[in-house]
Coordinates of C-alpha atoms in Angstrom, one line a residue:
Chain U
M21 CA 0.1 0.0 -0.1
D22 CA 1.4 3.3 -1.0
E23 CA -0.2 6.7 -0.9
R24 CA 2.2 8.7 -3.3
A25 CA 1.6 9.3 -6.9
I26 CA 2.3 7.5 -10.0
G27 CA 4.3 9.9 -12.3
I28 CA 3.5 10.2 -16.2
W29 CA 5.0 12.2 -18.8
D30 CA 4.9 12.7 -22.5
S31 CA 6.6 15.2 -25.1
G32 CA 3.2 16.9 -25.1
L33 CA -0.5 16.1 -24.7
G34 CA -0.8 12.7 -26.4
G35 CA 0.0 10.7 -23.1
L36 CA -3.2 11.8 -21.6
T37 CA -4.7 9.1 -23.6
V38 CA -2.3 6.8 -21.5
V39 CA -4.0 8.9 -18.1
R40 CA -7.5 8.3 -19.2
A41 CA -6.9 4.6 -19.5
M42 CA -5.1 4.7 -16.0
Q43 CA -8.0 6.4 -14.4
A44 CA -10.4 3.9 -15.8
R45 CA -8.6 0.9 -14.2
L46 CA -7.1 2.7 -11.1
P47 CA -9.5 5.2 -9.7
G48 CA -7.8 5.5 -6.4
E49 CA -4.5 6.5 -7.5
R50 CA -3.3 10.0 -7.6
I51 CA -1.4 10.8 -10.9
L52 CA 0.8 13.8 -11.7
Y53 CA 1.1 14.3 -15.3
F54 CA 3.8 16.6 -17.1
G55 CA 3.7 17.6 -20.8
D56 CA 6.7 19.0 -22.4
T57 CA 4.4 21.1 -24.7
A58 CA 7.5 23.7 -24.7
R59 CA 10.0 21.3 -26.7
V60 CA 7.4 19.0 -28.4
P61 CA 7.4 17.4 -30.9
Y62 CA 10.3 14.6 -29.8
G63 CA 9.5 12.3 -32.6
T64 CA 11.5 14.1 -35.3
K65 CA 14.5 14.9 -33.1
G66 CA 17.8 13.1 -32.2
A67 CA 18.2 10.4 -29.8
E68 CA 20.6 12.1 -27.5
T69 CA 18.6 14.9 -27.0
V70 CA 15.4 12.8 -26.5
R71 CA 17.3 11.0 -23.6
R72 CA 18.6 14.2 -22.0
F73 CA 14.8 15.5 -22.2
A74 CA 13.9 12.4 -20.7
R75 CA 15.9 12.4 -17.6
Q76 CA 14.7 16.0 -16.9
N77 CA 11.1 15.3 -17.0
S78 CA 11.9 12.3 -14.6
A79 CA 13.6 14.2 -12.3
F80 CA 10.9 17.1 -12.2
L81 CA 8.2 14.2 -11.3
L82 CA 10.7 12.4 -9.2
E83 CA 11.3 15.8 -6.8
K84 CA 7.4 15.5 -6.3
G85 CA 7.7 12.3 -4.8
V86 CA 6.2 9.6 -7.3
K87 CA 6.2 6.0 -6.4
L88 CA 6.5 4.8 -10.3
M89 CA 7.1 6.4 -13.7
V90 CA 5.2 6.3 -16.7
V91 CA 6.6 7.1 -20.0
A92 CA 4.1 7.7 -22.0
C93 CA 5.7 9.2 -25.0
N94 CA 6.3 6.2 -27.7
T95 CA 9.7 8.0 -28.8
A96 CA 11.3 8.4 -25.4
S97 CA 10.2 4.8 -24.8
A98 CA 11.8 3.4 -27.7
V99 CA 15.3 5.6 -27.3
A100 CA 15.5 6.6 -23.5
L101 CA 13.7 3.8 -21.3
D102 CA 16.9 1.7 -20.7
D103 CA 18.9 4.8 -19.7
L104 CA 16.0 6.0 -17.6
A105 CA 15.8 2.5 -16.1
G106 CA 19.3 2.5 -14.9
R107 CA 19.0 5.9 -13.2
L108 CA 15.6 6.2 -11.5
P109 CA 14.9 4.8 -7.9
V110 CA 11.4 4.1 -8.9
P111 CA 10.1 1.4 -11.3
V112 CA 9.8 2.8 -15.1
V113 CA 7.0 1.6 -17.4
G114 CA 7.2 2.5 -21.1
V115 CA 4.5 1.8 -23.8
I116 CA 6.3 0.0 -25.9
A117 CA 6.7 -3.1 -24.6
P118 CA 2.8 -3.6 -23.3
G119 CA 1.6 -2.8 -26.9
A120 CA 4.2 -5.1 -28.5
R121 CA 3.1 -8.2 -26.3
A122 CA -0.5 -7.3 -26.8
A123 CA -0.1 -7.5 -30.5
A124 CA 2.3 -10.6 -30.3
A125 CA -0.8 -12.2 -28.5
A126 CA -3.2 -11.2 -30.9
T127 CA -1.7 -11.9 -34.4
A128 CA -2.8 -14.9 -36.5
S129 CA -0.9 -14.1 -39.5
G130 CA 2.1 -13.8 -37.7
I131 CA 2.7 -10.4 -39.6
V132 CA 2.5 -7.4 -37.5
G133 CA 2.4 -3.7 -38.6
V134 CA 3.7 -0.9 -36.7
I135 CA 3.4 2.9 -37.6
G136 CA 5.0 5.7 -35.1
T137 CA 7.5 8.8 -35.3
P138 CA 10.7 8.6 -37.4
A139 CA 12.6 8.5 -34.3
T140 CA 10.3 5.2 -32.8
I141 CA 10.6 3.5 -36.4
Q142 CA 14.4 4.1 -36.8
S143 CA 15.2 2.9 -33.4
G144 CA 13.6 -0.6 -34.2
A145 CA 12.7 -0.7 -30.5
Y146 CA 9.0 -2.0 -31.7
A147 CA 10.6 -4.6 -33.7
G148 CA 13.0 -5.8 -30.8
A149 CA 10.0 -6.0 -28.3
L150 CA 7.9 -7.8 -30.7
Q151 CA 10.7 -10.5 -31.3
A152 CA 11.2 -10.6 -27.6
A153 CA 7.3 -11.3 -27.2
R154 CA 7.1 -13.8 -29.9
G155 CA 9.8 -14.9 -31.8
G156 CA 9.3 -15.6 -35.6
L157 CA 7.0 -12.4 -35.9
S158 CA 7.6 -11.0 -39.1
V159 CA 7.0 -7.0 -38.5
E160 CA 6.3 -4.0 -41.4
S161 CA 7.0 -0.8 -39.7
R162 CA 6.5 2.6 -41.3
A163 CA 7.2 6.3 -39.9
C164 CA 4.2 8.5 -40.5
P165 CA 5.8 11.9 -39.5
L166 CA 2.4 13.8 -40.6
F167 CA 0.0 12.1 -38.5
V168 CA 0.9 14.2 -35.2
P169 CA 0.7 17.7 -36.9
L170 CA -2.8 16.6 -38.5
V171 CA -4.3 15.1 -35.2
E172 CA -3.2 18.8 -33.4
E173 CA -4.8 20.4 -36.6
G174 CA -7.9 18.3 -35.5
W175 CA -8.4 17.1 -39.0
L176 CA -9.0 13.5 -37.7
D177 CA -11.3 12.7 -40.8
H178 CA -10.1 15.4 -43.6
P179 CA -9.6 14.3 -47.4
A180 CA -5.8 15.2 -46.8
T181 CA -5.7 13.0 -43.7
R182 CA -7.1 10.4 -45.8
L183 CA -4.9 11.0 -48.7
I184 CA -1.8 11.1 -46.7
A185 CA -2.8 7.6 -44.2
G186 CA -3.6 6.1 -47.8
E187 CA -0.1 6.5 -48.7
Y188 CA 1.7 5.9 -45.7
L189 CA -0.3 2.6 -45.0
A190 CA -0.4 1.3 -48.5
P191 CA 2.9 -1.0 -48.0
L192 CA 1.6 -2.5 -44.6
A193 CA -1.8 -3.2 -45.8
A194 CA -0.7 -4.9 -48.7
S195 CA 2.1 -6.9 -46.7
G196 CA -0.7 -9.1 -44.9
V197 CA -0.6 -7.7 -41.4
D198 CA -3.3 -8.3 -39.4
T199 CA -2.6 -6.5 -36.5
L200 CA -1.7 -2.8 -36.3
V201 CA 0.1 -1.3 -33.8
L202 CA -0.4 2.7 -32.9
G203 CA 2.9 3.4 -32.0
C204 CA 2.5 7.1 -30.9
T205 CA -0.2 8.3 -28.6
H206 CA -1.6 10.9 -31.0
Y207 CA -2.7 7.8 -33.5
P208 CA -5.7 6.6 -31.4
L209 CA -7.4 9.6 -32.5
L210 CA -7.0 8.4 -36.2
A211 CA -8.4 5.1 -35.4
P212 CA -11.6 5.3 -37.2
L213 CA -9.8 6.2 -40.4
L214 CA -6.7 3.9 -40.1
A215 CA -9.3 1.1 -39.6
E216 CA -11.1 1.7 -42.6
I217 CA -7.5 2.0 -44.6
M218 CA -6.3 -1.2 -43.5
G219 CA -9.5 -2.9 -44.1
E220 CA -11.5 -5.6 -42.0
G221 CA -9.8 -8.3 -40.3
V222 CA -6.7 -5.6 -38.9
R223 CA -6.9 -5.5 -35.3
L224 CA -5.2 -1.9 -34.3
V225 CA -3.3 -2.0 -31.0
D226 CA -3.5 0.8 -28.8
S227 CA -0.7 1.1 -26.3
A228 CA -2.7 3.4 -23.9
A229 CA -5.0 0.3 -22.6
E230 CA -2.2 -2.0 -22.5
T231 CA 0.2 0.4 -20.6
A232 CA -2.6 1.2 -17.8
R233 CA -2.6 -2.7 -17.6
E234 CA 0.9 -3.0 -17.0
V235 CA 1.1 -0.3 -14.4
A236 CA -1.3 -1.7 -12.6
R237 CA 0.3 -5.3 -12.7
R238 CA 3.4 -3.6 -11.5
L239 CA 2.3 -1.3 -8.8
A240 CA 0.4 -4.7 -7.5
A241 CA 3.4 -6.6 -7.8
D242 CA 5.4 -4.3 -5.9
G243 CA 3.3 -3.2 -3.2
L244 CA 2.9 0.0 -4.3
L245 CA -1.2 0.0 -5.0
A246 CA -3.0 3.3 -3.4
P247 CA -5.0 2.3 -0.2
E248 CA -8.8 0.9 -1.1
G249 CA -11.0 3.6 -1.3
A250 CA -8.5 6.2 -2.0
A251 CA -10.0 9.3 -3.8
G252 CA -7.1 9.4 -6.8
G253 CA -7.0 12.8 -8.5
L254 CA -5.1 14.2 -11.5
E255 CA -2.6 17.0 -11.6
C256 CA -1.3 18.6 -14.6
F257 CA 2.1 20.4 -15.5
V258 CA 3.1 21.7 -19.0
S259 CA 6.1 23.7 -19.7
D260 CA 4.4 25.5 -22.2
L261 CA 0.6 26.6 -22.5
P262 CA 0.2 26.3 -26.2
L263 CA -2.2 28.6 -28.4
R264 CA -4.7 25.4 -28.6
F265 CA -4.1 23.9 -25.1
R266 CA -7.6 23.3 -23.7
Q267 CA -9.1 22.1 -27.1
V268 CA -6.3 19.5 -27.8
G269 CA -5.9 18.5 -24.2
E270 CA -9.4 17.7 -23.8
L271 CA -9.5 16.2 -27.0
F272 CA -6.8 13.5 -25.8
L273 CA -8.3 13.2 -22.0
G274 CA -12.0 12.9 -23.0
R275 CA -13.1 15.2 -20.6
R276 CA -12.4 18.5 -18.8
I277 CA -9.1 19.5 -17.5
D278 CA -9.1 21.2 -14.4
A279 CA -5.9 22.1 -12.7
I280 CA -2.9 22.9 -15.0
Q281 CA 0.1 24.4 -13.8
L282 CA 2.8 25.8 -16.1
V283 CA 6.4 25.1 -15.0
D284 CA 9.8 26.1 -16.1
F285 CA 12.2 23.6 -14.7
Q286 CA 14.7 23.1 -17.7
T287 CA 16.2 26.8 -18.2
K288 CA 17.6 29.6 -16.6
E289 CA 17.8 33.2 -18.8
K290 CA 20.7 35.2 -19.3
V291 CA 19.5 38.6 -20.7
Chain F
M30 CA 34.0 49.1 -40.0
D31 CA 33.7 46.3 -37.8
E32 CA 35.0 42.8 -37.9
R33 CA 32.7 41.0 -35.5
A34 CA 30.2 38.7 -36.9
I35 CA 26.4 38.9 -37.2
G36 CA 24.4 36.9 -35.1
I37 CA 21.3 35.0 -36.7
W38 CA 19.1 32.7 -35.2
D39 CA 15.7 30.6 -36.1
S40 CA 13.4 28.0 -34.0
G41 CA 14.7 25.8 -36.8
L42 CA 16.9 25.7 -40.0
G43 CA 14.2 27.8 -42.0
G44 CA 16.4 30.7 -41.1
L45 CA 19.1 29.2 -43.4
T46 CA 17.0 31.0 -46.4
V47 CA 18.0 34.1 -44.9
V48 CA 21.6 33.2 -44.3
R49 CA 21.6 32.3 -48.1
A50 CA 20.4 35.9 -49.1
M51 CA 22.8 37.8 -46.6
Q52 CA 25.9 35.5 -48.0
A53 CA 24.6 36.7 -51.4
R54 CA 24.5 40.5 -50.2
L55 CA 27.2 40.7 -47.8
P56 CA 29.8 38.2 -48.9
G57 CA 32.3 39.7 -46.4
E58 CA 30.2 39.5 -43.5
R59 CA 31.0 36.4 -41.1
I60 CA 27.8 34.9 -39.7
L61 CA 26.9 32.8 -36.7
Y62 CA 23.8 30.7 -37.0
F63 CA 21.9 29.3 -34.3
G64 CA 19.0 27.0 -34.9
D65 CA 17.1 25.6 -32.0
T66 CA 16.2 22.3 -33.1
A67 CA 15.5 20.8 -29.8
R68 CA 12.8 23.1 -29.4
V69 CA 11.5 23.6 -32.8
P70 CA 8.7 24.5 -33.9
Y71 CA 7.8 27.6 -31.9
G72 CA 4.7 28.7 -34.4
T73 CA 2.3 26.6 -32.5
K74 CA 3.3 27.8 -28.8
G75 CA 2.8 30.5 -26.2
A76 CA 3.7 34.0 -26.7
E77 CA 5.6 34.0 -23.2
T78 CA 7.6 30.7 -24.1
V79 CA 8.6 32.0 -27.2
R80 CA 9.8 35.2 -25.8
R81 CA 11.7 33.4 -23.1
F82 CA 13.8 30.9 -26.2
A83 CA 14.3 34.3 -27.8
R84 CA 16.2 35.8 -25.0
Q85 CA 17.8 32.6 -24.6
N86 CA 18.9 31.9 -28.1
S87 CA 20.1 35.9 -28.3
A88 CA 22.0 35.6 -25.2
F89 CA 24.1 32.3 -27.0
L90 CA 25.1 34.6 -29.7
L91 CA 25.8 37.7 -27.6
E92 CA 28.1 35.7 -25.6
K93 CA 30.3 35.0 -28.7
G94 CA 30.3 38.9 -29.6
V95 CA 28.2 39.4 -32.7
K96 CA 27.6 43.1 -33.8
L97 CA 23.9 42.7 -34.9
M98 CA 21.1 40.3 -34.3
V99 CA 19.0 38.8 -36.8
V100 CA 16.0 36.9 -35.8
A101 CA 15.0 35.2 -38.7
C102 CA 12.0 33.3 -37.4
N103 CA 8.8 35.0 -38.3
T104 CA 7.0 33.7 -35.3
A105 CA 9.6 35.4 -32.7
S106 CA 9.9 38.6 -34.6
A107 CA 6.0 38.3 -34.2
V108 CA 6.1 38.2 -30.4
A109 CA 9.4 38.8 -28.9
L110 CA 11.1 41.6 -31.2
D111 CA 10.2 44.7 -28.9
D112 CA 11.0 42.7 -26.0
L113 CA 14.7 41.8 -27.5
A114 CA 15.1 45.4 -28.8
G115 CA 14.9 46.9 -25.1
R116 CA 17.1 44.1 -23.8
L117 CA 20.0 43.6 -26.3
P118 CA 23.1 46.1 -26.4
V119 CA 23.5 45.6 -30.4
P120 CA 20.8 46.3 -33.1
V121 CA 17.9 43.8 -33.8
V122 CA 16.7 43.3 -37.1
G123 CA 13.2 40.8 -37.4
V124 CA 12.0 39.1 -40.7
I125 CA 8.5 41.1 -40.2
A126 CA 9.1 44.7 -40.9
P127 CA 11.0 44.2 -44.4
G128 CA 8.2 42.0 -45.7
A129 CA 5.9 44.2 -44.8
R130 CA 7.4 47.1 -46.2
A131 CA 8.0 45.6 -49.2
A132 CA 4.6 44.0 -49.8
A133 CA 3.2 47.8 -48.8
A134 CA 5.3 49.1 -51.7
A135 CA 4.2 45.9 -54.3
T136 CA 0.6 45.8 -53.9
A137 CA -1.8 47.8 -56.3
S138 CA -5.1 46.8 -55.3
G139 CA -4.1 47.5 -51.6
I140 CA -5.2 43.9 -50.4
V141 CA -2.3 42.2 -49.1
G142 CA -2.2 38.3 -47.8
V143 CA -0.1 37.1 -45.0
I144 CA 0.3 33.3 -44.3
G145 CA 2.2 32.3 -41.5
T146 CA 2.0 30.1 -38.3
P147 CA -0.5 30.1 -35.9
A148 CA 1.5 32.5 -33.2
T149 CA 2.4 34.8 -36.2
I150 CA -1.1 35.3 -37.4
Q151 CA -2.6 35.4 -34.1
S152 CA 0.0 38.4 -33.0
G153 CA -1.4 40.6 -35.6
A154 CA 2.2 41.6 -36.1
Y155 CA 2.1 41.6 -40.0
A156 CA -1.1 43.5 -40.0
G157 CA 0.4 46.0 -37.8
A158 CA 3.4 46.3 -39.8
L159 CA 1.6 46.4 -43.2
Q160 CA -0.4 49.4 -41.6
A161 CA 2.3 51.3 -40.4
A162 CA 4.2 50.9 -43.6
R163 CA 1.0 52.1 -45.6
G164 CA -2.2 53.1 -43.9
G165 CA -5.2 52.0 -45.4
L166 CA -4.2 48.7 -46.6
S167 CA -6.4 45.9 -46.2
V168 CA -4.9 42.8 -44.8
E169 CA -6.2 38.9 -45.3
S170 CA -4.4 36.8 -42.9
R171 CA -4.4 32.8 -42.8
A172 CA -2.5 30.5 -40.5
C173 CA -1.5 27.5 -42.2
P174 CA 0.1 24.9 -39.2
L175 CA 0.4 22.0 -41.4
F176 CA 2.9 23.7 -44.2
V177 CA 6.0 23.5 -41.6
P178 CA 5.5 19.5 -41.4
L179 CA 4.7 19.1 -45.1
V180 CA 8.4 20.9 -46.1
E181 CA 10.1 19.2 -43.2
E182 CA 8.4 15.9 -45.2
G183 CA 9.9 17.4 -48.6
W184 CA 6.4 17.1 -49.7
L185 CA 6.8 20.5 -51.3
D186 CA 4.4 19.3 -54.8
H187 CA 2.8 16.3 -53.3
P188 CA -1.0 16.0 -53.9
A189 CA -1.8 16.3 -49.9
T190 CA 0.3 19.5 -49.9
R191 CA -1.9 20.9 -52.9
L192 CA -5.1 19.9 -51.3
I193 CA -4.2 21.7 -48.1
A194 CA -2.5 24.7 -49.6
G195 CA -5.8 24.9 -52.0
E196 CA -7.8 24.8 -48.7
Y197 CA -5.5 27.2 -46.7
L198 CA -5.5 30.0 -49.4
A199 CA -8.8 29.7 -51.1
P200 CA -10.0 32.5 -48.7
L201 CA -7.2 34.6 -49.7
A202 CA -7.6 33.9 -53.5
A203 CA -11.3 34.8 -53.5
S204 CA -10.5 38.3 -51.8
G205 CA -8.8 39.8 -54.3
V206 CA -5.1 40.1 -52.7
D207 CA -2.5 40.9 -55.8
T208 CA 0.6 40.5 -53.0
L209 CA 1.1 37.5 -50.4
V210 CA 3.6 37.8 -47.7
L211 CA 5.1 34.0 -47.1
G212 CA 5.3 34.8 -43.3
C213 CA 7.4 31.9 -42.4
T214 CA 11.0 30.9 -43.5
H215 CA 9.8 27.4 -44.4
Y216 CA 7.3 28.8 -47.0
P217 CA 9.3 29.9 -49.9
L218 CA 10.1 26.2 -50.5
L219 CA 6.5 26.1 -51.4
A220 CA 6.6 29.2 -53.3
P221 CA 6.1 27.4 -57.3
L222 CA 2.9 25.7 -55.6
L223 CA 1.5 28.6 -53.7
A224 CA 2.1 30.7 -57.0
E225 CA 0.1 28.2 -59.0
I226 CA -2.7 28.1 -56.6
M227 CA -2.9 32.0 -56.2
G228 CA -2.8 32.4 -60.0
E229 CA -0.9 34.9 -62.4
G230 CA -1.0 38.8 -61.1
V231 CA -0.3 37.6 -57.5
R232 CA 3.2 38.6 -56.2
L233 CA 4.8 36.6 -53.5
V234 CA 6.9 38.5 -51.0
D235 CA 9.7 36.5 -49.2
S236 CA 11.2 38.2 -46.4
A237 CA 14.5 36.4 -46.8
A238 CA 15.6 38.8 -49.6
E239 CA 14.1 41.8 -47.8
T240 CA 15.5 41.2 -44.5
A241 CA 19.0 40.9 -46.0
R242 CA 18.8 44.1 -47.5
E243 CA 17.4 45.5 -44.1
V244 CA 20.7 44.1 -42.3
A245 CA 23.2 45.6 -45.3
R246 CA 21.1 49.2 -44.6
R247 CA 21.6 48.8 -40.9
L248 CA 25.2 48.1 -40.7
A249 CA 25.9 50.9 -43.3
A250 CA 24.2 53.2 -41.3
D251 CA 25.6 52.3 -38.2
G252 CA 29.4 51.9 -39.3
L253 CA 29.2 48.2 -38.9
L254 CA 30.0 46.9 -42.3
A255 CA 33.2 44.2 -42.7
P256 CA 36.3 45.7 -44.0
E257 CA 36.6 45.4 -47.7
G258 CA 37.5 42.4 -49.0
A259 CA 37.2 40.4 -45.7
A260 CA 36.7 36.6 -46.5
G261 CA 33.4 36.4 -44.8
G262 CA 32.1 32.8 -43.7
L263 CA 29.4 30.8 -41.9
E264 CA 29.3 29.0 -38.7
C265 CA 26.6 27.0 -37.8
F266 CA 25.3 25.8 -34.2
V267 CA 22.2 23.7 -33.3
S268 CA 20.4 22.5 -30.2
D269 CA 19.7 18.8 -31.8
L270 CA 21.1 17.0 -34.6
P271 CA 17.6 15.9 -35.8
L272 CA 17.3 13.0 -37.9
R273 CA 16.9 14.7 -41.3
F274 CA 19.3 17.3 -40.4
R275 CA 21.7 17.7 -43.6
Q276 CA 19.0 17.0 -45.9
V277 CA 16.7 19.7 -44.7
G278 CA 19.3 22.1 -43.8
E279 CA 20.9 22.0 -47.2
L280 CA 17.4 22.5 -48.7
F281 CA 17.2 25.5 -47.0
L282 CA 20.9 26.7 -47.4
G283 CA 20.9 25.6 -51.2
R284 CA 24.5 24.3 -50.7
R285 CA 26.5 22.1 -48.4
I286 CA 26.4 22.7 -44.9
D287 CA 30.3 22.7 -43.4
A288 CA 31.1 23.2 -40.0
I289 CA 28.1 22.5 -37.8
Q290 CA 28.1 22.4 -33.5
L291 CA 25.8 20.8 -31.4
V292 CA 25.4 23.2 -28.1
D293 CA 23.5 22.7 -25.0
F294 CA 23.4 26.2 -23.6
Q295 CA 19.5 26.0 -21.9
T296 CA 19.4 23.0 -19.8
K297 CA 21.3 21.2 -16.8
E298 CA 20.5 17.9 -16.0
K299 CA 19.1 16.4 -12.6
V300 CA 19.2 12.6 -13.1

């Protein structure tokens, strides 16, 4: 039993989809969310930079006394999770292994598709996690760099989104995948369109729900669950209040965002 | 006469189009360029955050002893230029006033279109600068948030880009503008497509050339020009080496990038 909060961070607001899944599964847990909205996106940046950001974001939440750290960003999970796990004094859960395990369990054809940011795909982290979950799987990967800006623009079913998604997914649809991992927290908002393009018989795996399940398992195994009947709650921190913050944030969380605090932990001014 | 370098920075690599124009006009000047590739883009972020970034970027180049500071980022020029001008001990040149002056001089219909990032358009800076340059102008503005990721993807003439540009520009094309300001350093790469959509008779104004002219004028007026026959040169600094750095950077600069240094001036690590 442990009354401390769970820490969870993402490059921006997409990780609120994981918060949503955690709140559904673990309503008694207090959650501290940090969105690095001043430096978003991570998916087109270099691995060393993303690892540096990952250490800073984790340190911010760690100082608030969290009992477990969730890296809700696929890009950071892909390139920074091992580095973090070796440094942090609390358990660290990423979004890649849970999604990969779910996909490995779901596929009948043995051919799994993965879509994500350029950094995530280039890292090969999903291919590795899928192989670890079930040897002999065939993995077809595709970077989809325009999906994040399209989602943030709110163009979830726009003709341009349809055209771009069709082009990105064509090689996957042709390769016989029966399971598609949505390897970025923004992508579940495109799920209806992606499902239509991939066609019937292709299952989409959203790592948010799988990650919430993994968090629950890990808390239980380590004796870290909140006391029964605890009230839970969510506190949000961001490094920038972007122009469309509330609109985009509530799209991801699926309900009103109440408490939100602007923080600047990473910089000092010189002029 | 002044042998010190000119400092120029942008949120990312787009400002290299301004470097290119400066090198053409002022071949004897040494130029220090900083691209804040770790925190790019600025155009969807809040004004207060952009002003903070602007102070940090300027301080970095100021410590290297530059004689004049060019803010090559439209978003930062829109929201941070007054703040910077009051703080820096050297002249500061932005990209908005030069572009606005050129557009005000060019329009015959008196109706000028402006496209830019959400932050630039929301600031109203171009509308203000156009009015200041020539009272009574009518200004039609449009934020085009997907243009930056499309350019960075290299989709300069892709059907999706065509579709999106058609939608963004339709209200401008219908409003009788005869001059369109490309209010973002990424947009000149889309110029052929934008010209085609706007139709003949609409002049596109790229602030890179106008800004280089303003820099030359300001250096001359303040007695800061490099000695005649000086060799000039370019040194580049970035806060991240993004995955497609060389490809995108050389697209903007129009030739090979030689010296490039990775810097981390804004952060300290805690774990």
